[in-house]
XYZ file of C-alpha atoms in Angstrom:
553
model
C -174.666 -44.111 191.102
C -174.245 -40.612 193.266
C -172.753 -40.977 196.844
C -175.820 -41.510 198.783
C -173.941 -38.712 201.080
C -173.554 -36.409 198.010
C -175.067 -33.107 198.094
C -176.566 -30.969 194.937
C -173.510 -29.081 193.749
C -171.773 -32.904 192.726
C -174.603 -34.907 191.981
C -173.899 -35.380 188.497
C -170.537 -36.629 189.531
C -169.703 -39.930 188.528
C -169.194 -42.771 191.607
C -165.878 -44.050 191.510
C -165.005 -46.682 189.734
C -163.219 -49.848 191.256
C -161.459 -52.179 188.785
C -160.114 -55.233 190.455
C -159.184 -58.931 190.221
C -156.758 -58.163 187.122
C -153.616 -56.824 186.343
C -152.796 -53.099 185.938
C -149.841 -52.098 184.140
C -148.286 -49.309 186.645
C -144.499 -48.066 187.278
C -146.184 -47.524 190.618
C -146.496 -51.321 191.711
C -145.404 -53.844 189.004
C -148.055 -56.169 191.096
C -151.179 -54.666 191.195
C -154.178 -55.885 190.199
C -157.071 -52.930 191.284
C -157.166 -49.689 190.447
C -159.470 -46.741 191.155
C -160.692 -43.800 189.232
C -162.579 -40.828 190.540
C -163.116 -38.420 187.815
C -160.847 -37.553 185.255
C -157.986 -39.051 187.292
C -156.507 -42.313 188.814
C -157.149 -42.096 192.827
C -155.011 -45.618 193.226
C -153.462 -48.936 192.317
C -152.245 -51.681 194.401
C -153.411 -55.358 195.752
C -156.560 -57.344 195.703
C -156.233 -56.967 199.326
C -156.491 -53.474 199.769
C -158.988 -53.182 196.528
C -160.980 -55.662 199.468
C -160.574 -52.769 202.189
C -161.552 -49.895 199.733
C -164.681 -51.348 197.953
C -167.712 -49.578 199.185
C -171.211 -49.325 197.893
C -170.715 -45.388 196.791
C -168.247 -47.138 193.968
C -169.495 -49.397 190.509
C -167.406 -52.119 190.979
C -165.942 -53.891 187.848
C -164.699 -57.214 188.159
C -161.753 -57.968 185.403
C -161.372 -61.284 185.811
C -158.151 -61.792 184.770
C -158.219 -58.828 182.497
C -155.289 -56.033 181.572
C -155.655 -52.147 182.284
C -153.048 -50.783 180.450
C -152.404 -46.932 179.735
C -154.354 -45.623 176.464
C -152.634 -46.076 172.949
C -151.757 -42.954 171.090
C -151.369 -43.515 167.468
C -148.735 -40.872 166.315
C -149.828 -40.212 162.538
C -152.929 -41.309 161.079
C -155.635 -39.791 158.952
C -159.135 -39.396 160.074
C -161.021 -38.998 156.679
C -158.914 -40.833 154.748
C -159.220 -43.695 156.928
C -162.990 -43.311 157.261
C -163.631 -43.291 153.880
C -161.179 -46.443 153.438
C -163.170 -48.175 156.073
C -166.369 -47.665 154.121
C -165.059 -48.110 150.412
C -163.761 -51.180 148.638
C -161.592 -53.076 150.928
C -158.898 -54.244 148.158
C -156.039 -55.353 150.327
C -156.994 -59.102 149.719
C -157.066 -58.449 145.794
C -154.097 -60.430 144.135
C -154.763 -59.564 140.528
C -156.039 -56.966 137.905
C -159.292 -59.337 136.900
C -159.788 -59.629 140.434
C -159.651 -55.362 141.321
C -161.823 -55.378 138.147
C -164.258 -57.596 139.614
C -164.527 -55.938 143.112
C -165.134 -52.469 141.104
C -167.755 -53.840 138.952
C -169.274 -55.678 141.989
C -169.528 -51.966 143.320
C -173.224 -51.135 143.917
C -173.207 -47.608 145.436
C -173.928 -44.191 143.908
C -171.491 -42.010 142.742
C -167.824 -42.350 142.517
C -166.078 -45.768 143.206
C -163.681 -45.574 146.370
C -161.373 -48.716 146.852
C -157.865 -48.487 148.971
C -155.166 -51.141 149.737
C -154.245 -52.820 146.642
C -150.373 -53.859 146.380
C -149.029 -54.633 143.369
C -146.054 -56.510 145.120
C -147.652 -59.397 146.516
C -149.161 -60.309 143.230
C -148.370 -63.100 141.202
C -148.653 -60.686 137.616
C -147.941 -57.231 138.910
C -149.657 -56.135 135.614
C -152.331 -53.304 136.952
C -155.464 -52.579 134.569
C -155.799 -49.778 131.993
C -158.192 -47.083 132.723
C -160.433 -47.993 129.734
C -160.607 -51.617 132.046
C -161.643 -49.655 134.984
C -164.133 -47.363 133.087
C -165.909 -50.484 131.603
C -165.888 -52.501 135.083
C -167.660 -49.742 136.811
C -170.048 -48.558 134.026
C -169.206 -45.128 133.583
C -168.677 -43.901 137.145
C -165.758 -42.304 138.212
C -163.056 -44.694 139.758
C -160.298 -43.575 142.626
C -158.140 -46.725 144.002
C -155.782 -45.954 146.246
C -152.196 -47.685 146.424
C -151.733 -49.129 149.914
C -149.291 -46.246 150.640
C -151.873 -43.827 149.474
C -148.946 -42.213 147.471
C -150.161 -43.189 144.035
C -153.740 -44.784 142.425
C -155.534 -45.854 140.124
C -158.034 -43.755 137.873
C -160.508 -43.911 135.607
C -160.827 -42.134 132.387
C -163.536 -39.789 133.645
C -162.076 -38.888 137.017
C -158.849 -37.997 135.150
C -161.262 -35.728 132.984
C -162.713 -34.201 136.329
C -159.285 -33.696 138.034
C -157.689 -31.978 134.920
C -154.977 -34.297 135.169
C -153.927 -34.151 131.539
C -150.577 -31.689 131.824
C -150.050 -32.515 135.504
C -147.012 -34.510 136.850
C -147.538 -37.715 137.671
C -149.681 -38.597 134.888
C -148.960 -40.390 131.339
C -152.489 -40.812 130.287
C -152.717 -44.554 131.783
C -154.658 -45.623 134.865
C -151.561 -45.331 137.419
C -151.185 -41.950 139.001
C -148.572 -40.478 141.348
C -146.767 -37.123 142.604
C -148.845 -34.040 142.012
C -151.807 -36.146 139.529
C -152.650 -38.286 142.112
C -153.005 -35.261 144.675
C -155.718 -33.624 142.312
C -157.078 -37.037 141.737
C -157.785 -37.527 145.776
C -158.670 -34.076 146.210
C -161.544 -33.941 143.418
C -162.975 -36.967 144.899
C -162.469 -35.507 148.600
C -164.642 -32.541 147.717
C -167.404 -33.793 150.129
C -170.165 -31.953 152.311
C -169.265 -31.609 156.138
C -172.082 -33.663 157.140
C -170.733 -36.786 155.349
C -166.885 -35.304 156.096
C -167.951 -35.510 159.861
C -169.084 -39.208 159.023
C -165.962 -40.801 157.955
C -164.535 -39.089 160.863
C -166.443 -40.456 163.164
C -166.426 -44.109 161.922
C -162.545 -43.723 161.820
C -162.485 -42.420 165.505
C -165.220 -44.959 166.915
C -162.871 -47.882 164.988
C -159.960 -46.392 166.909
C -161.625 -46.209 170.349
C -162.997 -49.668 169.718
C -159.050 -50.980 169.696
C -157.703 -49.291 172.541
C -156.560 -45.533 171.598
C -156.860 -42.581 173.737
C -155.363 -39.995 171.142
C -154.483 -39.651 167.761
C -152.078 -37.498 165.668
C -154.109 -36.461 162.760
C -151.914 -35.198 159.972
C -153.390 -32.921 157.909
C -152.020 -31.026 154.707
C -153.086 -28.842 151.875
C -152.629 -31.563 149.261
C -154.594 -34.232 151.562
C -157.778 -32.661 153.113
C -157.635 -28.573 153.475
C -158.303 -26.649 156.137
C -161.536 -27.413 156.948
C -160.943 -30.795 156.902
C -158.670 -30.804 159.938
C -160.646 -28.386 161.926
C -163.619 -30.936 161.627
C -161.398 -33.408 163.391
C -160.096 -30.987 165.960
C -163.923 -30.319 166.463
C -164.380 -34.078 168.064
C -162.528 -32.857 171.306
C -165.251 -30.327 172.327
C -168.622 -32.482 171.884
C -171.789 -30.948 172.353
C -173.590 -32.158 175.465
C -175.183 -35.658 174.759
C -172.527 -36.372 171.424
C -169.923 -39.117 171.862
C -167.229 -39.025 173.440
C -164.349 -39.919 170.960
C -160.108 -39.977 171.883
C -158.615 -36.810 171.880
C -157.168 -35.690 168.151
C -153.965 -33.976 168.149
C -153.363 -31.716 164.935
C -150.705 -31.174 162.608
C -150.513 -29.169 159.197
C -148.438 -29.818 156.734
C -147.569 -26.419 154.729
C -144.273 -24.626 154.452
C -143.495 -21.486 155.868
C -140.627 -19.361 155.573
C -140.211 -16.955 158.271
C -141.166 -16.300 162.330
C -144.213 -14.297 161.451
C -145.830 -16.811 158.941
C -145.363 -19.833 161.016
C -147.394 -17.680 163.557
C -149.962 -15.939 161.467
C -150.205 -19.624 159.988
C -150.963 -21.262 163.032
C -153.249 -18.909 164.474
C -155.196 -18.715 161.208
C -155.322 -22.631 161.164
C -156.633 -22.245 164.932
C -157.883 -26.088 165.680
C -155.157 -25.795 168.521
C -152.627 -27.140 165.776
C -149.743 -28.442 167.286
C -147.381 -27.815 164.735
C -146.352 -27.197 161.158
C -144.853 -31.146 160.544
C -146.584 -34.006 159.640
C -147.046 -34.563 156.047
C -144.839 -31.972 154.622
C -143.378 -34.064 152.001
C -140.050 -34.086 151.332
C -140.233 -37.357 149.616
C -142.564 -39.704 148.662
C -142.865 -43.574 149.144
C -141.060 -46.822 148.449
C -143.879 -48.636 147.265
C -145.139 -45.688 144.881
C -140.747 -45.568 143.756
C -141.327 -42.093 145.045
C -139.262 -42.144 148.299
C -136.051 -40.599 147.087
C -132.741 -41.995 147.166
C -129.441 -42.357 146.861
C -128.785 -45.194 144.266
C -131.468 -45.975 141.953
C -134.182 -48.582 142.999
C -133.642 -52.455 142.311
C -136.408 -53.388 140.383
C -136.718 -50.266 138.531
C -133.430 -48.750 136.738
C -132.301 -45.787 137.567
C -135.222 -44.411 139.092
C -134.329 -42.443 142.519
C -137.740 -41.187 143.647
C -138.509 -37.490 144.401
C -137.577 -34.649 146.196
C -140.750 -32.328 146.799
C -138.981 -30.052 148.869
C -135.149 -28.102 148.255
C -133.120 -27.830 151.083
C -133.063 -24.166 151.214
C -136.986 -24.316 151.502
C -136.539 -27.420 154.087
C -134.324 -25.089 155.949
C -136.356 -21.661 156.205
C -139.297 -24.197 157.331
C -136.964 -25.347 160.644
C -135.324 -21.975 161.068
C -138.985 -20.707 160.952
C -140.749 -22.916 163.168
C -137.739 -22.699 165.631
C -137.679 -18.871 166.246
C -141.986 -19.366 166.979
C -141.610 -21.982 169.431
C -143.431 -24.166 167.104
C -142.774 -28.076 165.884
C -141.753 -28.052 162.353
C -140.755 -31.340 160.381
C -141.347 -33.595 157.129
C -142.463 -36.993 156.216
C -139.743 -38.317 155.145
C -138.800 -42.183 153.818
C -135.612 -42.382 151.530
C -132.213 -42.286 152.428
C -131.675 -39.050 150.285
C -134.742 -37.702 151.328
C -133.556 -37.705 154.888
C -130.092 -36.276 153.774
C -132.076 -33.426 152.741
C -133.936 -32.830 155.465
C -130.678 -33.414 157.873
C -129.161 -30.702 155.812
C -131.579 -28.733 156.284
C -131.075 -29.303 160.564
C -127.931 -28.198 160.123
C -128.726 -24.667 157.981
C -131.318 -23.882 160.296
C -128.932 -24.567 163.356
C -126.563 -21.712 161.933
C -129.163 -19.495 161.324
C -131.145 -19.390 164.578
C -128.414 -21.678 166.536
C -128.262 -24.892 168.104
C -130.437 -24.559 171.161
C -133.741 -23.249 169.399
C -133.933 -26.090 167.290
C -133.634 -28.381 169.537
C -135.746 -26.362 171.804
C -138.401 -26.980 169.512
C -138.765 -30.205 169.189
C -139.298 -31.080 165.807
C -140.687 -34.410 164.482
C -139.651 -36.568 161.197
C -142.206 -38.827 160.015
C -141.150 -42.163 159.272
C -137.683 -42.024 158.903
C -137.098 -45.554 156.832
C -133.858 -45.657 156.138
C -131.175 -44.030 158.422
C -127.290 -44.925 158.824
C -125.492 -44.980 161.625
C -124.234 -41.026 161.239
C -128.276 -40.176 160.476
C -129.326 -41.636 163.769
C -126.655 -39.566 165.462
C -127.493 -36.034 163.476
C -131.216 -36.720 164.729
C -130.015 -37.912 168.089
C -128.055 -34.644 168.530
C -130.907 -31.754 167.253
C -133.059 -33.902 169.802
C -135.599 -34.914 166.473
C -138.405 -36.589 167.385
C -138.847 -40.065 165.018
C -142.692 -41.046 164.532
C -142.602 -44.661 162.892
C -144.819 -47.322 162.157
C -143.744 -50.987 162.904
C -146.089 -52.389 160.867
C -144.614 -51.111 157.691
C -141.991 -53.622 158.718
C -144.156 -56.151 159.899
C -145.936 -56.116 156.332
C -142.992 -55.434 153.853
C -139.880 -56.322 155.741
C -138.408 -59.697 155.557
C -136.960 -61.790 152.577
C -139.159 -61.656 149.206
C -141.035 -58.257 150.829
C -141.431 -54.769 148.874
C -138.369 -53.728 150.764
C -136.405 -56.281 149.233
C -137.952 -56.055 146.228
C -137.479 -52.322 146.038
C -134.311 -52.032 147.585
C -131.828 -55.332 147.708
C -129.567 -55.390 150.415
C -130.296 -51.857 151.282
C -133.702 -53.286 153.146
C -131.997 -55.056 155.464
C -131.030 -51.745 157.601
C -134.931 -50.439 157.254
C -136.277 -48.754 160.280
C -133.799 -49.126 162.456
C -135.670 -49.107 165.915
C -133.343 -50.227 168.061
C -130.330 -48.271 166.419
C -132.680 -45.211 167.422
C -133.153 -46.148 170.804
C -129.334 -46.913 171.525
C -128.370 -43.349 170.466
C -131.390 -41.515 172.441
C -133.731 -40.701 169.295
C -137.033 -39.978 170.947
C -139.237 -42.145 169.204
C -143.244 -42.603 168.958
C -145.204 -44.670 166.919
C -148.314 -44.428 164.799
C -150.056 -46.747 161.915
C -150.328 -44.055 159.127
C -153.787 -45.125 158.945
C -155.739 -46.221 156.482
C -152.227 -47.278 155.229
C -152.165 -49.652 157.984
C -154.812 -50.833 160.413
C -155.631 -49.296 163.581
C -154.370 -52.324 165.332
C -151.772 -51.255 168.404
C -150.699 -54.729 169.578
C -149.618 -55.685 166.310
C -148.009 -53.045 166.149
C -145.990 -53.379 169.316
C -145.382 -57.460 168.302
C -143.629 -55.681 164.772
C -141.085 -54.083 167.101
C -140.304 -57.554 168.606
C -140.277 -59.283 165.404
C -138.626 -57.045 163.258
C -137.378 -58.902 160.227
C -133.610 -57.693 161.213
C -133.190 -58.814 164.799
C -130.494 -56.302 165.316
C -133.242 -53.768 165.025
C -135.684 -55.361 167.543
C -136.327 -53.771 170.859
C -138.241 -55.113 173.851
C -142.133 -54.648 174.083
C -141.803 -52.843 176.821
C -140.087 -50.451 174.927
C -142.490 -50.593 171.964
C -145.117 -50.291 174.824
C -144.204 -47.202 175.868
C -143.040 -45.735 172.520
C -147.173 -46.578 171.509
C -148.315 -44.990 174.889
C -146.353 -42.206 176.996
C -143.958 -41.499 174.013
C -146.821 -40.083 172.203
C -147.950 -37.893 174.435
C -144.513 -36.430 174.957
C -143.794 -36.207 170.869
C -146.828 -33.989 170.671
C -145.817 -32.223 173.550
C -148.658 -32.760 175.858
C -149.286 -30.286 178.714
C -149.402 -32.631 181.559
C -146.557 -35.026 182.097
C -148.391 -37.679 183.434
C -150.288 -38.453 180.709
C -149.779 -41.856 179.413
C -149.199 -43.840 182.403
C -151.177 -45.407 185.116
C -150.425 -43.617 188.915
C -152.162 -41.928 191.050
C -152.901 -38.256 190.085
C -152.227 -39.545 186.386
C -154.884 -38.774 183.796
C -157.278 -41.974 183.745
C -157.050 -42.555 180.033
C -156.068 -46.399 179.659
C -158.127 -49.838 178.126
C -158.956 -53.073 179.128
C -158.161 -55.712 177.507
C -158.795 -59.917 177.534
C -155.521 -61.544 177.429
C -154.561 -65.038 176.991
C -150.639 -64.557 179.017
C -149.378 -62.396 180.970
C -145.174 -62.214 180.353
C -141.743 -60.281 179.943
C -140.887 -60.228 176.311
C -137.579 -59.324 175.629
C -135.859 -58.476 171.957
C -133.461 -60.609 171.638
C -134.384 -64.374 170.762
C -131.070 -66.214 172.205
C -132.498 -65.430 175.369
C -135.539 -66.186 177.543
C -138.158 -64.163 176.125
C -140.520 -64.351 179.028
C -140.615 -64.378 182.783
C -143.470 -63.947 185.396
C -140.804 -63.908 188.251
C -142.206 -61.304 190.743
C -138.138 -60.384 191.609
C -138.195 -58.830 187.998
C -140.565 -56.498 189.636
C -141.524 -55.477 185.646
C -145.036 -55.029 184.708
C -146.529 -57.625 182.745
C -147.762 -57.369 179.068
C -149.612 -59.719 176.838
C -148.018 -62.384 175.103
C -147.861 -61.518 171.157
C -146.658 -64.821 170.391
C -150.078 -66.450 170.708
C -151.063 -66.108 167.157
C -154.164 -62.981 167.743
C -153.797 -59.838 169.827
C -156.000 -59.113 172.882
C -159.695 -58.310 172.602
C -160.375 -54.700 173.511
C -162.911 -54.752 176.532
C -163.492 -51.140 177.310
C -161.630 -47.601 176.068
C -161.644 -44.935 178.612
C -160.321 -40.866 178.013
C -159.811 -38.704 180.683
C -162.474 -40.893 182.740
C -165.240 -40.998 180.064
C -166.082 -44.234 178.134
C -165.144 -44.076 174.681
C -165.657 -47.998 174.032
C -167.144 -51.034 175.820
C -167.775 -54.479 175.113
C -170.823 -56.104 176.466
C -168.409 -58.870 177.956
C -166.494 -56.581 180.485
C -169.856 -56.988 182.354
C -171.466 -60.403 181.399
């Protein structure tokens, strides 16, 4: 409600807001439980006390009860349409065979084509996949687009391959399975959509991410995924039109290659969209579970198969030196081992053509960045490279009898070396590369504690932080602040109901907890409680984006 001393010019302002009898996670007091917001920004934290000799009747005053306020999440590469349309297609993640995929398609009941995602082909007991004339019968005729987990290859029908023109391209043998450039024109031809039902999947994708906690997300756009268009729909969500939803704040990448100064410019200011820069999901390789990640050696379970390089190093290079000399991020998505070889090569060409300090200056970004040795962590450590990950690939195919192993052998016991990236001063941030994993930030975070090689663990404080203020700094966000609760900060955090309140540290032959106030450290949840901690309320900048009826009950 308006101050009842407020005049006309500010009566539309919102009252403060009070939150107290909780627990705030602040570098500003590692005890505080209260914290007020006036606007757009946090006004204060500190003590139940002096939350007591604040409170006034011009605030709305929420009780938390125990609750968390924790800075925002910021989910550092996801995909809004793909993961809208995932959300609101067949969900085949459970499926563990081929009769049962063909049973979920021919249980489809919509109109139009039939959209499925998540199906692995590594956890099942007969990794045999259907044939396309299986798929064609199970859904009567109707075009049929699967995608792989990784959303690197799918699975077709016999009439969407006829649609797509997929007979000469790459990728395709005439079977169900496609990959590399066929399954490209397979997505695209069933991406062809019309904005208003574009702007749907968007939305559902952004209201699922507000509803667990994020602030901002990374959206990684690219010719071969979306167009244009597509990605200056989702930078459209961060001016709404009076009365629309508020929604967190997308932050835009495009993946195309450029080759000099002037077309990384004329690029980006054609894009418009305030793109952030020319990185993302510029391919340089594909992905492990797709055996389209390149690499070195061939992988285990398939021969001499060594993946694909999209992208020569000479091209790789011109993209860096290009991006460098316009002030602009560059970078690749990048998984194998010889992928990343490539794309350190290309560092080091575009270092001698445009030197040292502009590419570092720029501060380019490498997109998940699987498997790195020791000397790869130190090349990226030294151009300054930013390393945008995503724990949960770990959480979900690390570990003995996983698709790392099963792809890899011994090799997946170095994958995603976290903590190897933190010791040599990789700046790191983290995403979910949703829909290929869930928008789900605490399990996220409990990945990077559990990580299946505990040399590669790191504290959740760290992960914290590397889910939070990290990715505000990896997309180079104006205001420093941003991403942490203190007074002046932006007051873009979530609430959340948590069972414990501890220290977790990495390493397990130590005490992994402590609520000793000496440690003066801010307090997280417990992850080792078996689920993560509801989501009570999402706030940007101030505005709501989320609330549960129960922060108020």
């Amino acid at each position: 409600m308006p101050r009842p001393d407020s005049t006309p010019a500010d009566a539309s302002r919102p009252a403060p807001v009070l939150y107290r009898n909780g627990s705030v996670y602040t570098a500003a007091d590692p005890f505080a439980t209260a914290m007020l917001v006036d606007g757009d920004t946090v006004a204060w934290v500190g003590s139940e006390q002096a939350a007591t000799s604040i409170a006034d009747s011009t605030m709305d005053i929420i009780d938390l009860r125990g609750a968390l306020v924790a800075p925002g999440f910021v989910d550092s590469h996801m995909h809004l349409t793909e993961t809208g349309i995932a959300l609101e297609s067949l969900q085949l993640g459970p499926v563990t065979s081929a009769r049962a995929l063909l049973d979920a398609v021919a249980g489809d009941r919509g109109d139009g084509p039939v959209l499925g995602h998540g199906w692995d082909e590594s956890t099942w007991a007969d990794p045999t996949l259907p044939t396309a004339e299986e798929l064609d019968r199970a859904a009567g005729g109707r075009p049929v687009y699967l995608s792989r987990v990784d959303v690197h290859s799918a699975l077709v029908s016999t009439s969407l391959a006829k649609s797509a023109d997929l007979q000469h391209k790459d990728g395709y043998d005439g079977g169900a399975r496609v990959a590399r450039a066929a399954h490209e024109a397979a997505r695209l031809v069933t991406r062809q959509l019309p904005q208003d039902v574009l702007k749907r999947h968007q939305a559902r994708a952004l209201a699922e991410a507000a509803a667990n906690g994020y602030v901002a997300l990374a959206e990684m756009g690219a010719p071969h995924i979306g167009g244009a268009e597509d990605l200056r729909l989702a930078a459209g969500w961060n001016a709404p039109e009076a009365g629309q939803p508020r929604y967190p704040d997308v932050m835009p990448y495009w993946g195309e290659l450029v080759s000099s100064e002037e077309q990384a410019r004329a690029l980006v200011a054609k894009l418009g969209a305030g793109v952030r820069g020319l990185a993302g999901d510029l391919n340089i390789d594909g992905s492990l579970g797709s055996r389209t990640a390149a690499l070195r050696a061939g992988y285990s379970d398939a021969g001499q198969e060594r993946g694909t390089l999209y992208l020569g190093i000479d091209q790789a290079a011109a993209h860096l030196a290009a991006c460098s000399l316009a002030g602009i991020q560059g970078g690749f998505h990048v998984i194998g081992d010889a992928g990343l070889d490539a794309a350190l090569e290309a560092l080091d060409l575009a270092a001698k053509e445009v030197g040292e300090q502009r590419v570092r200056a720029a501060g380019h970004r490498f997109e998940h960045v699987e498997m790195a040795d020791a000397a790869a962590v130190a090349r990226l450590a030294h151009y300054s490279v930013t390393v945008s990950a995503q724990p949960s690939f770990d959480a979900a195919w690390g570990g003995p009898g996983g698709l790392y192993e099963q792809r890899l052998g011994e090799r997946s016991g170095s994958m995603n070396p976290f903590a190897a990236f933190y010791s040599a001063g990789v700046p790191v941030c983290f995403g979910s590369d949703s829909p290929v994993t869930p928008l789900r930030p605490w399990s996220s975070v409990r990945a990077c504690v559990e990580h299946h090689n505990e040399d590669q663990r790191i504290s959740a404080r760290a992960a914290f932080l590397g889910h939070t203020r990290a990715g505000w700094r990896a997309a180079r966000h104006a205001n420093p602040m941003a991403g942490q609760l203190v007074p002046g900060a932006p007051a873009s955090f979530a609430v959340w109901e948590v069972e414990e309140l501890m220290v977790q540290v990495a390493d397990g032959r130590v005490q992994s907890w402590s609520t000793d106030p000496r440690a003066r450290t801010p307090l997280l949840p417990a992850l080792d409680t078996g689920s993560d901690p509801v989501c009570l309320q999402t706030v940007k900048d101030g505005a709501e984006l989320f609330v549960s009826p129960a922060l108020r009950s």
